[in-house]
Short mmCIF file of C-alpha atoms in Angstrom, two decimals:
data_model
loop_
_atom_site.label_atom_id
_atom_site.label_comp_id
_atom_site.label_asym_id
_atom_site.label_seq_id
_atom_site.Cartn_x
_atom_site.Cartn_y
_atom_site.Cartn_z
CA MET A 1 32.96 -65.48 22.10
CA LYS A 2 30.56 -66.46 19.41
CA PHE A 3 27.71 -64.11 18.51
CA ASN A 4 24.38 -65.91 18.16
CA ILE A 5 21.77 -64.07 16.12
CA GLN A 6 19.00 -66.38 17.24
CA SER A 7 19.26 -65.03 20.78
CA LEU A 8 18.19 -61.57 19.49
CA PHE A 9 15.00 -62.84 17.86
CA THR A 10 13.29 -64.84 20.52
CA VAL A 11 9.52 -65.22 20.49
CA LYS A 12 9.16 -63.18 23.67
CA LYS A 13 11.26 -60.24 22.38
CA LEU A 14 9.54 -60.32 18.99
CA SER A 15 6.10 -60.37 20.67
CA TRP A 16 6.95 -57.36 22.86
CA PHE A 17 8.27 -55.47 19.84
CA LEU A 18 5.06 -56.13 17.85
CA VAL A 19 2.87 -55.07 20.81
CA PHE A 20 4.85 -51.82 21.12
CA LEU A 21 4.60 -51.24 17.36
CA SER A 22 0.84 -51.84 17.31
CA LEU A 23 0.29 -49.47 20.27
CA THR A 24 2.35 -46.79 18.54
CA CYS A 25 0.31 -47.21 15.34
CA LEU A 26 -2.94 -47.10 17.32
CA LEU A 27 -1.94 -43.84 19.06
CA ALA A 28 -0.85 -42.30 15.76
CA SER A 29 -4.17 -43.30 14.18
CA ILE A 30 -6.17 -41.78 17.06
CA TYR A 31 -4.17 -38.54 16.83
CA THR A 32 -4.63 -38.37 13.05
CA PHE A 33 -8.37 -39.05 13.29
CA ASN A 34 -8.74 -36.34 15.96
CA ARG A 35 -6.72 -33.85 13.87
CA ILE A 36 -8.84 -34.54 10.77
CA ARG A 37 -11.99 -33.93 12.85
CA GLN A 38 -10.51 -30.63 14.13
CA ILE A 39 -9.65 -29.53 10.59
CA ASP A 40 -13.18 -30.35 9.43
CA GLU A 41 -14.68 -28.33 12.31
CA PHE A 42 -12.25 -25.50 11.53
CA ASN A 43 -13.35 -25.42 7.88
CA GLN A 44 -17.03 -25.50 8.82
CA ALA A 45 -16.58 -22.65 11.31
CA ILE A 46 -14.68 -20.53 8.80
CA SER A 47 -17.18 -21.12 5.99
CA SER A 48 -20.07 -20.10 8.25
CA GLY A 49 -18.23 -17.00 9.51
CA LYS A 50 -17.78 -18.21 13.08
CA THR A 51 -14.61 -18.21 15.16
CA PRO A 52 -12.90 -21.61 15.03
CA LYS A 53 -12.34 -23.52 18.29
CA THR A 54 -8.85 -24.68 17.30
CA ASP A 55 -5.93 -23.02 15.53
CA LYS A 56 -7.18 -19.52 16.39
CA GLN A 57 -3.75 -17.92 15.91
CA SER A 58 -2.91 -19.68 12.66
CA PHE A 59 -2.39 -17.80 9.41
CA GLU A 60 -5.38 -19.57 7.87
CA ALA A 61 -7.75 -18.50 10.67
CA LYS A 62 -6.69 -14.86 10.51
CA PHE A 63 -6.78 -14.83 6.70
CA ALA A 64 -10.25 -16.39 6.59
CA THR A 65 -11.56 -13.99 9.22
CA ALA A 66 -10.15 -11.00 7.34
CA LEU A 67 -11.68 -12.28 4.11
CA TYR A 68 -15.04 -12.70 5.85
CA LEU A 69 -14.82 -9.13 7.21
CA ALA A 70 -13.97 -7.80 3.74
CA LYS A 71 -16.99 -9.57 2.24
CA LYS A 72 -19.16 -7.94 4.93
CA GLU A 73 -17.69 -4.54 3.86
CA ARG A 74 -15.85 -4.01 7.14
CA TYR A 75 -12.78 -2.88 5.23
CA LYS A 76 -10.76 -1.22 8.00
CA GLU A 77 -10.87 -4.30 10.27
CA ALA A 78 -10.14 -6.58 7.33
CA THR A 79 -7.14 -4.50 6.23
CA LEU A 80 -5.71 -4.49 9.77
CA LEU A 81 -6.14 -8.25 10.11
CA PHE A 82 -4.63 -8.89 6.67
CA THR A 83 -1.65 -6.73 7.64
CA GLN A 84 -1.19 -8.71 10.87
CA THR A 85 -0.87 -11.95 8.89
CA LEU A 86 2.06 -10.73 6.78
CA PRO A 87 4.93 -11.47 9.22
CA LYS A 88 3.99 -15.18 9.48
CA ALA A 89 3.29 -15.67 5.78
CA ASN A 90 5.41 -17.25 3.06
CA ALA A 91 5.79 -15.60 -0.37
CA SER A 92 2.64 -17.14 -1.86
CA GLN A 93 0.58 -16.20 1.20
CA LYS A 94 2.00 -12.65 1.16
CA SER A 95 0.96 -12.39 -2.47
CA ALA A 96 -2.60 -13.45 -1.59
CA VAL A 97 -2.74 -11.03 1.35
CA ASN A 98 -1.53 -8.08 -0.75
CA TYR A 99 -3.94 -9.05 -3.52
CA ASN A 100 -6.85 -8.91 -1.07
CA ILE A 101 -5.65 -5.61 0.40
CA GLY A 102 -5.51 -4.29 -3.17
CA ASN A 103 -9.07 -5.50 -3.72
CA ILE A 104 -10.23 -3.66 -0.61
CA PHE A 105 -8.66 -0.39 -1.75
CA PHE A 106 -9.94 -0.92 -5.29
CA LEU A 107 -13.51 -1.57 -4.13
CA ARG A 108 -13.45 1.44 -1.81
CA GLY A 109 -12.07 3.62 -4.60
CA LEU A 110 -14.75 2.42 -7.00
CA ALA A 111 -17.49 3.00 -4.43
CA ILE A 112 -16.34 6.59 -3.87
CA ASN A 113 -15.79 7.24 -7.57
CA GLY A 114 -19.19 6.02 -8.69
CA THR A 115 -19.72 5.36 -12.39
CA ASN A 116 -17.02 7.74 -13.65
CA ASN A 117 -14.17 6.19 -15.59
CA THR A 118 -11.75 8.83 -14.35
CA VAL A 119 -10.74 9.16 -10.72
CA ARG A 120 -10.35 12.20 -8.53
CA ASP A 121 -8.90 13.08 -5.10
CA GLU A 122 -9.70 10.45 -2.42
CA SER A 123 -10.74 7.94 -5.01
CA GLU A 124 -7.43 8.41 -6.83
CA TYR A 125 -5.56 7.92 -3.55
CA LEU A 126 -7.37 4.62 -2.89
CA ILE A 127 -6.79 3.42 -6.45
CA ARG A 128 -3.08 4.23 -6.14
CA GLN A 129 -2.95 2.29 -2.86
CA ALA A 130 -4.57 -0.65 -4.68
CA LYS A 131 -1.95 -0.32 -7.41
CA THR A 132 0.84 -0.50 -4.83
CA ALA A 133 -0.74 -3.55 -3.17
CA TYR A 134 -1.15 -5.37 -6.50
CA GLN A 135 2.46 -4.59 -7.45
CA THR A 136 3.65 -5.94 -4.08
CA SER A 137 1.54 -9.03 -4.65
CA LEU A 138 3.19 -9.58 -8.02
CA LYS A 139 6.66 -9.07 -6.49
CA ASN A 140 5.92 -11.91 -4.06
CA ASP A 141 4.36 -14.22 -6.65
CA ASN A 142 4.71 -13.19 -10.27
CA SER A 143 2.28 -15.88 -11.43
CA HIS A 144 -0.74 -14.39 -9.63
CA TRP A 145 -2.98 -13.75 -12.65
CA ASP A 146 -5.85 -12.16 -10.73
CA ALA A 147 -3.50 -9.49 -9.40
CA ARG A 148 -2.21 -8.88 -12.93
CA HIS A 149 -5.75 -8.54 -14.26
CA ASN A 150 -6.85 -6.11 -11.55
CA LEU A 151 -3.65 -4.08 -11.89
CA ASP A 152 -4.26 -3.81 -15.62
CA ARG A 153 -7.85 -2.66 -15.02
CA LEU A 154 -6.93 0.06 -12.59
CA LEU A 155 -4.00 1.31 -14.67
CA THR A 156 -6.51 2.20 -17.39
CA MET A 157 -8.48 4.23 -14.83
CA LEU A 158 -5.62 6.25 -13.38
CA PRO A 159 -4.64 9.50 -15.06
CA GLY A 160 -1.18 9.65 -16.57
CA THR A 161 1.62 11.17 -14.54
CA PRO A 162 1.90 14.78 -15.72
CA THR A 163 5.25 16.20 -16.69
CA PRO A 164 5.97 19.25 -14.51
CA GLY A 165 5.82 22.50 -16.43
CA VAL A 166 4.18 21.09 -19.52
CA GLY A 167 0.62 22.22 -19.94
CA GLU A 168 -1.84 21.81 -22.73
CA SER A 169 0.07 24.23 -24.96
CA ASP A 170 3.38 22.34 -24.55
CA THR A 171 5.13 25.55 -23.52
CA PRO A 172 7.90 25.31 -20.93
CA GLY A 173 5.83 26.95 -18.18
CA LEU A 174 7.18 26.33 -14.68
CA ILE A 175 10.37 24.55 -15.68
CA MET A 176 11.78 27.39 -17.73
CA GLY A 177 10.19 30.21 -15.73
CA ASN A 178 11.64 33.63 -16.69
CA ILE A 179 14.41 32.38 -18.95
CA PRO A 180 13.93 33.90 -22.39
CA VAL A 181 13.42 31.50 -25.25
CA GLY A 182 15.43 32.04 -28.46
CA LEU A 183 18.41 34.26 -29.34
CA PRO A 184 18.73 37.86 -28.08
#
């Protein structure tokens, strides 16, 4: 039996193949055009602070909504929404989320602290939370320069970690207690 290649490429078969190919390309073009329109509407809704009609459960929608809430000083809701985005995020996105959580704590700490360069009590707690968030951000993406800058700023504000038992006179204090110093 002789195989004839011309029987595979008849005009009728080639015509049907080209019709199928053109319909497939047309459907792909319509889908792509529709998706581009949806993305444009999504971006417009997010930039105006409205809820998007599509992709409501996507990382980008939740992140943008949390960022909008943070800008409107609704910090608790923003922090909760940022935290909800972490399980679906990749390393770069986790870095951005932790950076923004750090910013929220930092801004709250600065608002409570006022114009003082030293921090106390609740303000110190918030600044330490910001420090932890910035460090986590840098663990996820070490090239995040904004997180490095903010971490450097708040490290200058935090008091140094005191050594237990050492006071201003550098005497042993609590560590040594009642143990006599020197020879008997």
